[in-house]
mmCIF file of C-alpha atoms and ligand atoms in Angstrom:
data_model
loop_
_atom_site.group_PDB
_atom_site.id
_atom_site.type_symbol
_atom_site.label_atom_id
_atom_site.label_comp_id
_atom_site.label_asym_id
_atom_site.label_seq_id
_atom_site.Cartn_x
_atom_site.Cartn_y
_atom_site.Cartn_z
ATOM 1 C CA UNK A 129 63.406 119.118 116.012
ATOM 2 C CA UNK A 130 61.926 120.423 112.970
ATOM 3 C CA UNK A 131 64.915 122.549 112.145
ATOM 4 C CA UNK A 132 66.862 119.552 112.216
ATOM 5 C CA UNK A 133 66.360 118.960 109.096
ATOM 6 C CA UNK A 134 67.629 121.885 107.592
ATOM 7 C CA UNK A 135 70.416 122.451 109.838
ATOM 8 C CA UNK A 136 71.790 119.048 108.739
ATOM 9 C CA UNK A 137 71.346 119.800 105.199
ATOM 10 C CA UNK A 138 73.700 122.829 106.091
ATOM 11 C CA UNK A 139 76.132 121.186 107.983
ATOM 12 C CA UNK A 140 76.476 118.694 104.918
ATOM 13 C CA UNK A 141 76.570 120.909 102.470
ATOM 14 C CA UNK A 142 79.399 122.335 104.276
ATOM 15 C CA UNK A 143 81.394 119.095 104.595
ATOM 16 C CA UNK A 144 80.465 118.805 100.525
ATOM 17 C CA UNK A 145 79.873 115.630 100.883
ATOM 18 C CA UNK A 146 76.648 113.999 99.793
ATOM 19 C CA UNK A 147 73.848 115.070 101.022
ATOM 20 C CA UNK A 148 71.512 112.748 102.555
ATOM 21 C CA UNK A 149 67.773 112.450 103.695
ATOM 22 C CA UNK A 150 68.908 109.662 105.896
ATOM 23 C CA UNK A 151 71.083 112.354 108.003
ATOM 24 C CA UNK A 152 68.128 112.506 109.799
ATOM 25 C CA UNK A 153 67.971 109.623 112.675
ATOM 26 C CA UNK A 154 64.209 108.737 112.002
ATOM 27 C CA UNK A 155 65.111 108.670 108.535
ATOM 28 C CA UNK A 156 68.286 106.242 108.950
ATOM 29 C CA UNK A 157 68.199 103.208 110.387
ATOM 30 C CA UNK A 158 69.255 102.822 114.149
ATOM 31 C CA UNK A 159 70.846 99.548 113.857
ATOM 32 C CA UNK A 160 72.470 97.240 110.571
ATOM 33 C CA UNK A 161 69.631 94.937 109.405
ATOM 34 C CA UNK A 162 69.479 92.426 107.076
ATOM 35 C CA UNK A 163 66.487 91.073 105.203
ATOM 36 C CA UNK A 164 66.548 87.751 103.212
ATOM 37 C CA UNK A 165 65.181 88.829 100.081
ATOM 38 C CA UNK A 166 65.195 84.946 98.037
ATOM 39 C CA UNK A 167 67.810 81.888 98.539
ATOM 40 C CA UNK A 168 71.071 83.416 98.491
ATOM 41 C CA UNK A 169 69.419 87.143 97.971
ATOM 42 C CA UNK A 170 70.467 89.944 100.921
ATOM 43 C CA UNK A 171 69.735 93.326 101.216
ATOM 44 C CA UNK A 172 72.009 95.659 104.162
ATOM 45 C CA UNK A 173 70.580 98.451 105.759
ATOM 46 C CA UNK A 174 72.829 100.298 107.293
ATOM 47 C CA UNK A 175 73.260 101.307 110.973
ATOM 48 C CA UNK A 176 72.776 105.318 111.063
ATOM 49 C CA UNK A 177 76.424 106.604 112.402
ATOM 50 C CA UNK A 178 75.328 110.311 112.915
ATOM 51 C CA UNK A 179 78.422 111.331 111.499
ATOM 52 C CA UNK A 180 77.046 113.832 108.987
ATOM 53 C CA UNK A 181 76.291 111.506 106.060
ATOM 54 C CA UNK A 182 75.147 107.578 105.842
ATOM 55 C CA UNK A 183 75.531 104.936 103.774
ATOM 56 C CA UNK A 184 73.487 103.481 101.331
ATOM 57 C CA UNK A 185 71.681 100.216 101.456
ATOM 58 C CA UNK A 186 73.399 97.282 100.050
ATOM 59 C CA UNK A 187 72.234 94.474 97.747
ATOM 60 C CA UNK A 188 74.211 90.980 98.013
ATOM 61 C CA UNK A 189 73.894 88.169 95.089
ATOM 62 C CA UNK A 190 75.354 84.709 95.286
ATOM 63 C CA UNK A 191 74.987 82.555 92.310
ATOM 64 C CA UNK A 192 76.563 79.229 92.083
ATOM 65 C CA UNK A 193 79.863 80.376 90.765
ATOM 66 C CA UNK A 194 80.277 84.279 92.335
ATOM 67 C CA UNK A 195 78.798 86.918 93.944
ATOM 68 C CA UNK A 196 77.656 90.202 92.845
ATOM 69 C CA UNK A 197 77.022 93.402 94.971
ATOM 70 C CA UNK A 198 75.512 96.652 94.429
ATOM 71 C CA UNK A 199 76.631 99.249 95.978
ATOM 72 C CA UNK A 200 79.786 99.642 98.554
ATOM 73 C CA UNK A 201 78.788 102.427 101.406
ATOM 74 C CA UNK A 202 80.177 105.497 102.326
ATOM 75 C CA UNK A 203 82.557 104.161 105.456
ATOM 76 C CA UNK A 204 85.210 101.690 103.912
ATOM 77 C CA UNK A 205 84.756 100.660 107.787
ATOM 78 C CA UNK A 206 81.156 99.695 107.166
ATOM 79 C CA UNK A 207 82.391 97.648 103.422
ATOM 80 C CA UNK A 208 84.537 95.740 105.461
ATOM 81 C CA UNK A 209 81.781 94.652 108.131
ATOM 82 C CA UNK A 210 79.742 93.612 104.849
ATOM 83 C CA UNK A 211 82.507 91.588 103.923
ATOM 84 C CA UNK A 212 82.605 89.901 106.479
ATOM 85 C CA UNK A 213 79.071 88.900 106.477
ATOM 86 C CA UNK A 214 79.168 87.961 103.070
ATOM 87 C CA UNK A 215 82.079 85.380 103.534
ATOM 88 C CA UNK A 216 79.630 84.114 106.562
ATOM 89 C CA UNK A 217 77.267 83.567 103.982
ATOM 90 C CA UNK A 218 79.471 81.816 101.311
ATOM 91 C CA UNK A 219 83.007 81.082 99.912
ATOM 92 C CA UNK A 220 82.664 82.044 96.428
ATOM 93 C CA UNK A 221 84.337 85.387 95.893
ATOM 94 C CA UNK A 222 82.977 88.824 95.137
ATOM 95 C CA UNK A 223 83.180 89.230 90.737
ATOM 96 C CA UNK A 224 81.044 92.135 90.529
ATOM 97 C CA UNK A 225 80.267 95.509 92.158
ATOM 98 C CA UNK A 226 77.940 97.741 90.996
ATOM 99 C CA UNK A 227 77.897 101.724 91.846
ATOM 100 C CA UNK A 228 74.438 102.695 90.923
ATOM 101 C CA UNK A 229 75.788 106.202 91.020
ATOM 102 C CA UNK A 230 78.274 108.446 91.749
ATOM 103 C CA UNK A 231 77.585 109.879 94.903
ATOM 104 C CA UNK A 232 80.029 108.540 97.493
ATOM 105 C CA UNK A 233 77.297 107.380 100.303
ATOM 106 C CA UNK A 234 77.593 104.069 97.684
ATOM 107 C CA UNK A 235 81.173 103.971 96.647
ATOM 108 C CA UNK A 236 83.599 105.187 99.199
ATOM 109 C CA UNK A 237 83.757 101.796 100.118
ATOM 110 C CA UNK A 238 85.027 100.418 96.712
ATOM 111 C CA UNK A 239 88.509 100.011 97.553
ATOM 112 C CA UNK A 240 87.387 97.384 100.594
ATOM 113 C CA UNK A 241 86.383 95.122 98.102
ATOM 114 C CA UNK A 242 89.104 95.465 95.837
ATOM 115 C CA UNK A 243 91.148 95.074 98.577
ATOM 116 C CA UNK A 244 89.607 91.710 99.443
ATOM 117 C CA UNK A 245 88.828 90.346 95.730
ATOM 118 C CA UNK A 246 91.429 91.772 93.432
ATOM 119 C CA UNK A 247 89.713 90.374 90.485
ATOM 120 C CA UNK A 248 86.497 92.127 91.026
ATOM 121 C CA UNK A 249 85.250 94.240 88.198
ATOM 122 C CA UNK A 250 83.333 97.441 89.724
ATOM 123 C CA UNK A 251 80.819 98.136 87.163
ATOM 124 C CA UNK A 252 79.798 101.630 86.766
ATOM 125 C CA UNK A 253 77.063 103.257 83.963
ATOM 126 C CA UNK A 254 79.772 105.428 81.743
ATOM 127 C CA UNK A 255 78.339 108.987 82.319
ATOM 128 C CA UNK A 256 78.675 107.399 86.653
ATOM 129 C CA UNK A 257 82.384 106.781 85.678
ATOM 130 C CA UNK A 258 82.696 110.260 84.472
ATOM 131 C CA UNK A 259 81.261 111.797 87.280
ATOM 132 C CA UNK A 260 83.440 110.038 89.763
ATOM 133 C CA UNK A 261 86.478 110.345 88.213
ATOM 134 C CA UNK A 262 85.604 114.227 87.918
ATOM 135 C CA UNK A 263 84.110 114.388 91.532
ATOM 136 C CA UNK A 264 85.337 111.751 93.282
ATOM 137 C CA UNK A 265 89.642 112.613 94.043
ATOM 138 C CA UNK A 266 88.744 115.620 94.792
ATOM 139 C CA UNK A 267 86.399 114.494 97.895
ATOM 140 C CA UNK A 268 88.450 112.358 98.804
ATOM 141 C CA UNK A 269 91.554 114.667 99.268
ATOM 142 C CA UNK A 270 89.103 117.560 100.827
ATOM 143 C CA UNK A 271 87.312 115.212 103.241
ATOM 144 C CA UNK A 272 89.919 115.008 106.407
ATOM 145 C CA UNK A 273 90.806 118.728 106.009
ATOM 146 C CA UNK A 274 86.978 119.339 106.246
ATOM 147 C CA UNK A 275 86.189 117.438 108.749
ATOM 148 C CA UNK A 276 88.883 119.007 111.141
ATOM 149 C CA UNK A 277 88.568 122.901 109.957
ATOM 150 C CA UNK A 278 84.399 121.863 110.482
ATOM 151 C CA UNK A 279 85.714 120.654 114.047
ATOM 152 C CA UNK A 280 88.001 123.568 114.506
ATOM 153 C CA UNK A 281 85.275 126.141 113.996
ATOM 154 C CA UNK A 282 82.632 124.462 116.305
ATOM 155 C CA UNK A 283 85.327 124.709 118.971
ATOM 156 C CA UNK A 284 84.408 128.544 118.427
ATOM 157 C CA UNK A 285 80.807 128.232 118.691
ATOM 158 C CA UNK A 286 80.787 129.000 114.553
ATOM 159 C CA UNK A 287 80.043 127.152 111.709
ATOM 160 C CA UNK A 288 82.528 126.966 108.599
ATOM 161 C CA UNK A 289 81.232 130.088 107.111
ATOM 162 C CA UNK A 290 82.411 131.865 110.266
ATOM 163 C CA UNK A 291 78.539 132.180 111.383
ATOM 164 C CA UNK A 292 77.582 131.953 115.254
ATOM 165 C CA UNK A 293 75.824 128.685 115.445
ATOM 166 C CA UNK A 294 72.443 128.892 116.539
ATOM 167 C CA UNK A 295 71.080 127.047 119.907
ATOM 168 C CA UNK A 296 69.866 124.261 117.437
ATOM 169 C CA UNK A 297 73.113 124.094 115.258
ATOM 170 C CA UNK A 298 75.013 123.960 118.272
ATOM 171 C CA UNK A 299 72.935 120.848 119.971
ATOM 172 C CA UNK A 300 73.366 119.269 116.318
ATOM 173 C CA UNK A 301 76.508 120.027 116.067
ATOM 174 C CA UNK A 302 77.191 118.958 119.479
ATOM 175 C CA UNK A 303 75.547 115.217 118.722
ATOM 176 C CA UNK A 304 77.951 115.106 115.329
ATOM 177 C CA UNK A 305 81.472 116.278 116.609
ATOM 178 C CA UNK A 306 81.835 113.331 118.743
ATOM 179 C CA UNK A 307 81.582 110.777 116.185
ATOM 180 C CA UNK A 308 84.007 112.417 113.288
ATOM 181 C CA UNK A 309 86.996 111.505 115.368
ATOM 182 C CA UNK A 310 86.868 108.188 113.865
ATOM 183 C CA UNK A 311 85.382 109.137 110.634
ATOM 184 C CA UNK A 312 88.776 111.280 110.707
ATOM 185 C CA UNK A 313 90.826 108.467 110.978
ATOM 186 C CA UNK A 314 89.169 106.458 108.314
ATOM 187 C CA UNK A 315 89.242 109.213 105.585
ATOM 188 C CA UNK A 316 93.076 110.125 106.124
ATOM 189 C CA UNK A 317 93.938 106.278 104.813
ATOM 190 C CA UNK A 318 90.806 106.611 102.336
ATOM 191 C CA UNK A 319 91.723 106.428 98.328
ATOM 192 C CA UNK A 320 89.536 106.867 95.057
ATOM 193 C CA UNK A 321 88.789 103.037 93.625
ATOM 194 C CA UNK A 322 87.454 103.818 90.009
ATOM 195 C CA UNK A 323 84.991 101.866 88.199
ATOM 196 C CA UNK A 324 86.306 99.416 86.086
ATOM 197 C CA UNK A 325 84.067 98.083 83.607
ATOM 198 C CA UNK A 326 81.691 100.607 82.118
ATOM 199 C CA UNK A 327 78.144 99.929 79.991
ATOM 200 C CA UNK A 328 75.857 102.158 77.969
ATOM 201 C CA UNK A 329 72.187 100.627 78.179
ATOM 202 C CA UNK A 330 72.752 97.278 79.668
ATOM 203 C CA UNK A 331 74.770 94.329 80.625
ATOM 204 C CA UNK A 332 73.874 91.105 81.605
ATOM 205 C CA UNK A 333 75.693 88.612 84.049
ATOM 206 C CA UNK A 334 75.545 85.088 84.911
ATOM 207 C CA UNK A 335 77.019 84.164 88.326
ATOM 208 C CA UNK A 336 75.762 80.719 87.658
ATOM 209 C CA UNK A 337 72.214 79.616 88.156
ATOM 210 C CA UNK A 338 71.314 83.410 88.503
ATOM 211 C CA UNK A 339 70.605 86.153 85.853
ATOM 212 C CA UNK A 340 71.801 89.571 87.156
ATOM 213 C CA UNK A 341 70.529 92.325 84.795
ATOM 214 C CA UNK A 342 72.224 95.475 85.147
ATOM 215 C CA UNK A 343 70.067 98.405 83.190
ATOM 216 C CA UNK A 344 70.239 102.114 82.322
ATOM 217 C CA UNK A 345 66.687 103.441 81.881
ATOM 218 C CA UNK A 346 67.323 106.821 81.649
ATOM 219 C CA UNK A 347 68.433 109.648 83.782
ATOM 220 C CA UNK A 348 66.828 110.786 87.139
ATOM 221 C CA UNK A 349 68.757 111.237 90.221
ATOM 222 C CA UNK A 350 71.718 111.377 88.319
ATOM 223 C CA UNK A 351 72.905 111.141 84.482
ATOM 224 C CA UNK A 352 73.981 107.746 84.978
ATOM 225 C CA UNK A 353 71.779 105.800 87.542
ATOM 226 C CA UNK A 354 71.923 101.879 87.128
ATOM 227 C CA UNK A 355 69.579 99.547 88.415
ATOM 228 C CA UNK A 356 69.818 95.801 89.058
ATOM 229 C CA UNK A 357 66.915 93.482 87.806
ATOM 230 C CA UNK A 358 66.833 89.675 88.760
ATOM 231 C CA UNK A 359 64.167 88.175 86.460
ATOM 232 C CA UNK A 360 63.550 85.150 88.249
ATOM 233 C CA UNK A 361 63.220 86.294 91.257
ATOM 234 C CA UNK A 362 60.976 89.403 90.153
ATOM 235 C CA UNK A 363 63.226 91.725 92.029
ATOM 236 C CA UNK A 364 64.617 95.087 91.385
ATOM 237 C CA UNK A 365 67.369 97.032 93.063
ATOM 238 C CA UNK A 366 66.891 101.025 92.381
ATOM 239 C CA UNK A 367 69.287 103.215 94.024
ATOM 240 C CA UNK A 368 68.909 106.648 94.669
ATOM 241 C CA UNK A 369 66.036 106.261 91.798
ATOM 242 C CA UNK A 370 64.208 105.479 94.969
ATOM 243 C CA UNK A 371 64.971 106.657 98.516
ATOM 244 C CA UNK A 372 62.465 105.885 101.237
ATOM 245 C CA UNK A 373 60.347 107.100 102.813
ATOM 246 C CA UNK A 374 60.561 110.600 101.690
ATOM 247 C CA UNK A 375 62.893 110.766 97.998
ATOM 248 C CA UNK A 376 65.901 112.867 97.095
ATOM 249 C CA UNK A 377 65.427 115.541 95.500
ATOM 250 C CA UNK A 378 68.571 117.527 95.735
ATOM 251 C CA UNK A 379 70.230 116.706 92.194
ATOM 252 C CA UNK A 380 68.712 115.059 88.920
ATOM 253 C CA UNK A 381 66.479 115.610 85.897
ATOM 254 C CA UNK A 382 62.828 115.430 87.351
ATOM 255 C CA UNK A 383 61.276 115.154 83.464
ATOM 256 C CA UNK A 384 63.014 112.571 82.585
ATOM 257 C CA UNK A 385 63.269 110.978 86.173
ATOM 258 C CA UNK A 386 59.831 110.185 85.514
ATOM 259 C CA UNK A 387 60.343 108.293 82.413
ATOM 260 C CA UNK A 388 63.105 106.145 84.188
ATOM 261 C CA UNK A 389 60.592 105.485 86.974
ATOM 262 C CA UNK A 390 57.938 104.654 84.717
ATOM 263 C CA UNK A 391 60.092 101.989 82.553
ATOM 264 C CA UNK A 392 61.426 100.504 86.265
ATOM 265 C CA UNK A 393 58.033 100.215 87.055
ATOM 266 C CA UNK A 394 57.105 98.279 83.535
ATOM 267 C CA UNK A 395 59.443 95.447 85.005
ATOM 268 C CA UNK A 396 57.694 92.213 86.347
ATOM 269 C CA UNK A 397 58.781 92.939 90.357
ATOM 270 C CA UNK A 398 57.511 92.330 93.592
ATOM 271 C CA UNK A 399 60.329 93.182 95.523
ATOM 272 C CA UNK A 400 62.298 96.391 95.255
ATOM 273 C CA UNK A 401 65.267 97.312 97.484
ATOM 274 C CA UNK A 402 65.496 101.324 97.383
ATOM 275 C CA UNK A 403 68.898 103.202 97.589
ATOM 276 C CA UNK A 404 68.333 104.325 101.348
ATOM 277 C CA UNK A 405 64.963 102.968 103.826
ATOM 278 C CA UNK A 406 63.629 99.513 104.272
ATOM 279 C CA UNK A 407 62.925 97.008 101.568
ATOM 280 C CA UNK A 408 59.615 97.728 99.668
ATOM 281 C CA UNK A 409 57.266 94.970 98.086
ATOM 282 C CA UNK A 410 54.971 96.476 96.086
ATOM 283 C CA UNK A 411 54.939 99.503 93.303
ATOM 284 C CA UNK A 412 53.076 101.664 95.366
ATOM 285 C CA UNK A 413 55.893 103.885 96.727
ATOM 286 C CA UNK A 414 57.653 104.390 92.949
ATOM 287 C CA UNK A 415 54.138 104.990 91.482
ATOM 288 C CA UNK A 416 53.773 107.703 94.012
ATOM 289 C CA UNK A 417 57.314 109.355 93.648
ATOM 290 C CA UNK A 418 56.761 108.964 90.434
ATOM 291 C CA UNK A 419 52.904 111.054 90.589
ATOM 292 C CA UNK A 420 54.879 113.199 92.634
ATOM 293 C CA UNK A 421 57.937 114.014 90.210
ATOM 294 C CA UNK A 422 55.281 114.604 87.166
ATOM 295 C CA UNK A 423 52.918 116.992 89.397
ATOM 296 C CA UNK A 424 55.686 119.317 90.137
ATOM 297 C CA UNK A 425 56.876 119.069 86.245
ATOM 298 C CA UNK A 426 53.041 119.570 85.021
ATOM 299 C CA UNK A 427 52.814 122.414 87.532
ATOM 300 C CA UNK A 428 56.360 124.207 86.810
ATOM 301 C CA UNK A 429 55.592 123.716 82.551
ATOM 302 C CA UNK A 430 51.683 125.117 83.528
ATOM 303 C CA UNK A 431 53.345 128.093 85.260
ATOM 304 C CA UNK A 432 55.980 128.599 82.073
ATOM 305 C CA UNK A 433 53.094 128.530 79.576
ATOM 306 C CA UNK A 434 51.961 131.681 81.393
ATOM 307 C CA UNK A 435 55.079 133.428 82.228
ATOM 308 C CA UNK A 436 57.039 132.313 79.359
ATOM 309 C CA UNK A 437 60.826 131.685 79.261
ATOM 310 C CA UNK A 438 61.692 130.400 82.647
ATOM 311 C CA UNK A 439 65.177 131.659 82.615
ATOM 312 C CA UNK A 440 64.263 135.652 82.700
ATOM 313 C CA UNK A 441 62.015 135.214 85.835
ATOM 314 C CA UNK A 442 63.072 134.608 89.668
ATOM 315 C CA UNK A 443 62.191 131.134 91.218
ATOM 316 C CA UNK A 444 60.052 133.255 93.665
ATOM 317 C CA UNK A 445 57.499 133.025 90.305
ATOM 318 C CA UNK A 446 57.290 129.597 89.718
ATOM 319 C CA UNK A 447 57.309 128.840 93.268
ATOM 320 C CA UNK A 448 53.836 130.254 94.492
ATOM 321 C CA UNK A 449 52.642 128.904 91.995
ATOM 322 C CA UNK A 450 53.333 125.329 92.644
ATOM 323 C CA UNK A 451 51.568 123.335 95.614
ATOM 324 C CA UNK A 452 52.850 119.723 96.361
ATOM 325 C CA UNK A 453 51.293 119.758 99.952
ATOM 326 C CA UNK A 454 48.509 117.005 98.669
ATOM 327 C CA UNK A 455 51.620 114.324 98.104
ATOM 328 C CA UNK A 456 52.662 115.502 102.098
ATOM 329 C CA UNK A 457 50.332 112.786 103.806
ATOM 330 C CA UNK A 458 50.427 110.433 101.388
ATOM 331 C CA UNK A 459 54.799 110.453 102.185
ATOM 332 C CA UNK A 460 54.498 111.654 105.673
ATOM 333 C CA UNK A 461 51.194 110.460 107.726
ATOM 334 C CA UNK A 462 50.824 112.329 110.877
ATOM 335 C CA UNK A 463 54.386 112.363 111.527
ATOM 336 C CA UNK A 464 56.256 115.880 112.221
ATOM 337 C CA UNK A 465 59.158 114.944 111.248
ATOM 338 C CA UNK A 466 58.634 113.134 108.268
ATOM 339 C CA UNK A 467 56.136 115.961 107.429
ATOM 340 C CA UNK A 468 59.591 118.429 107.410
ATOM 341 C CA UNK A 469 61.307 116.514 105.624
ATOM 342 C CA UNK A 470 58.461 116.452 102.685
ATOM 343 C CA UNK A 471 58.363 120.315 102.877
ATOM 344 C CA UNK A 472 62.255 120.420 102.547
ATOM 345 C CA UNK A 473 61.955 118.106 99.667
ATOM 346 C CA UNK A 474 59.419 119.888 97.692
ATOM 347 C CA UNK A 475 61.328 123.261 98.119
ATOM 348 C CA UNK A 476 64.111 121.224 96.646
ATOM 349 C CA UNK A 477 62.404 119.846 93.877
ATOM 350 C CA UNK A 478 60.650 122.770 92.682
ATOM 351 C CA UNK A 479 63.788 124.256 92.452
ATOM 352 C CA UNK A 480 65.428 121.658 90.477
ATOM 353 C CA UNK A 481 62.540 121.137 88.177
ATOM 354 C CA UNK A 482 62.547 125.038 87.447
ATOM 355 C CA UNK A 483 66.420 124.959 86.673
ATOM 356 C CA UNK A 484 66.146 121.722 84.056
ATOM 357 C CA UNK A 485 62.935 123.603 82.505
ATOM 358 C CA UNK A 486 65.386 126.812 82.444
ATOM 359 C CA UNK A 487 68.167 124.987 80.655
ATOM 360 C CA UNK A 488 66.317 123.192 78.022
HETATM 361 ZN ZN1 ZN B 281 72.442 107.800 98.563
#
């Protein structure tokens, strides 16, 4: 199982779509659930589909007047079921969605709701809408042809590349195939729903009787991450700022992703609903991510002071010198799998931290 991990990363990497921590079952959640977070406050967790990706959580606000959502999945399919639950919950329609970012585990879904409340506004932080209207057409045009030349080659024991699969690639592979038929299906009829309103630093939105806050506190996982802050209810909604239990390393600014982390964590909160795992109520998992992101920055800058320029030495250099195994238990317990996953991640995030030291 331990190669799991990796082999998934692969096999996503191929597909180019998103990668995602939550790929792994024990990672994603096996069925939808839905946590009351205050009076008219929800936050989705996804069912895991095993269908090479999986969507992020989703965070539903009713004030007296409208509702406001954060983020819209990676399945239009799985939009639509949140839909539906949301008009279980109430009448008053959907004004606002927020993509906290522009990978498309929380947007593919965008064009459900537009579908369903043509006078939403999909709000987007501007450097997101840039991203997504670079990124975004271009996934979704490549993703059926993908997903069938990705089925076409497995049919030939290979992977994409033209490599033999592997006994483990195969049984993974084996376990995905299946379910892609009607991820197929889906992504032939799929089309790009860009943001629509755009912000800098911050906007804020009454729905009636309920202050949404909608901040940018710097980069981190992305260059234009947004979180959602409801004052009143000392609640904050983080995105991929925050994936649980084990964070996401693959693509961001780790120097300044600690800054961001450190102002979300200035915010008077008790609740705090992270882009992908359960629903955390304390600060003690950002705290720690964020411990984590500034070790492996101290440790890369510690290894540049004696190396010098970053950019005329091999990773290999800053790697051994760089140990983030005393974070593993703290993220991981006794837990094999877990425990991969943190080794994966730190690979990942030394890497990234060297490559923003090398391009400052
Ligand atoms: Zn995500």
């Amino acid at each position: 199982m331990l190669t799991t991990y990796k082999s998934t990363l692969k096999l996503l990497l191929l597909f180019h779509f998103t990668l995602l921590l939550a790929a792994i079952p024990s990672l994603g959640a096996n069925e939808r659930k839905v946590t009351k977070l205050a009076d008219g406050v929800y936050a989705i967790e996804h069912k895991f589909l095993n269908d090479g990706n999986s969507s992020g959580n989703t965070t539903v606000i009713i004030g007296a007047r409208e509702v406001f959502v954060v983020d819209s999945c990676y399945r239009p399919s799985t939009a639509a079921e949140d839909i539906a639950q949301i008009r279980q919950w109430t009448q008053k329609p959907v004004a606002y969605l927020l993509n906290t970012h522009f990978h498309n585990d929380h947007n593919n879904g965008n064009q459900a709701y537009m579908a369903a409340f043509p006078a939403l506004a999909i709000i987007a932080q501007e450097e997101t809408k840039k991203e997504m209207d670079l990124i975004q057409p271009g996934n979704v045009a490549r993703a059926p042809k993908e997903i069938e030349s990705f089925v076409a080659a497995f049919r030939q024991g290979k992977g994409q590349d033209g490599h033999t699969l592997s006994a483990d690639e195969l049984k993974l592979y084996q376990s995905i195939v299946p379910n892609l038929e009607p991820l197929l299906a889906e992504f032939k009829t799929m089309a790009y729903q860009p943001p629509t309103l755009t912000f800098t630093d911050k906007l804020d939105i009454d729905l009636g009787d309920r202050e949404v806050q909608v901040k940018f506190l710097g980069r981190g996982n992305t260059s234009g991450d947004a979180i959602v802050y409801l004052p009143k209810e000392k609640l904050i909604v983080a995105g991929d700022l925050l994936v649980y239990p084990v964070p996401f390393t693959y693509d961001g600014y780790p120097s300044e992703w600690v800054a961001t982390l450190r102002k979300m964590a200035a915010l008077d909160a008790t609740v705090i609903v992270p882009g992908h795992g359960s629903v955390l109520h304390d600060k003690t998992y950002l705290t720690l991510v964020a411990d984590l992101l500034q070790s492996a920055v101290d440790q890369v800058d510690a290894r540049i002071r004696e190396i010098g320029f970053p950019g005329g030495h091999p990773l290999s250099e800053i790697k051994s010198a760089v140990n983030l195994t005393p974070f593993r238990a703290k993220f991981a317990g006794a837990d094999k799998q877990l425990q991969a996953a943190f080794d994966e991640m730190a690979d990942e995030l030394v890497k990234l931290t060297f490559s923003e030291a090398a391009q400052r």
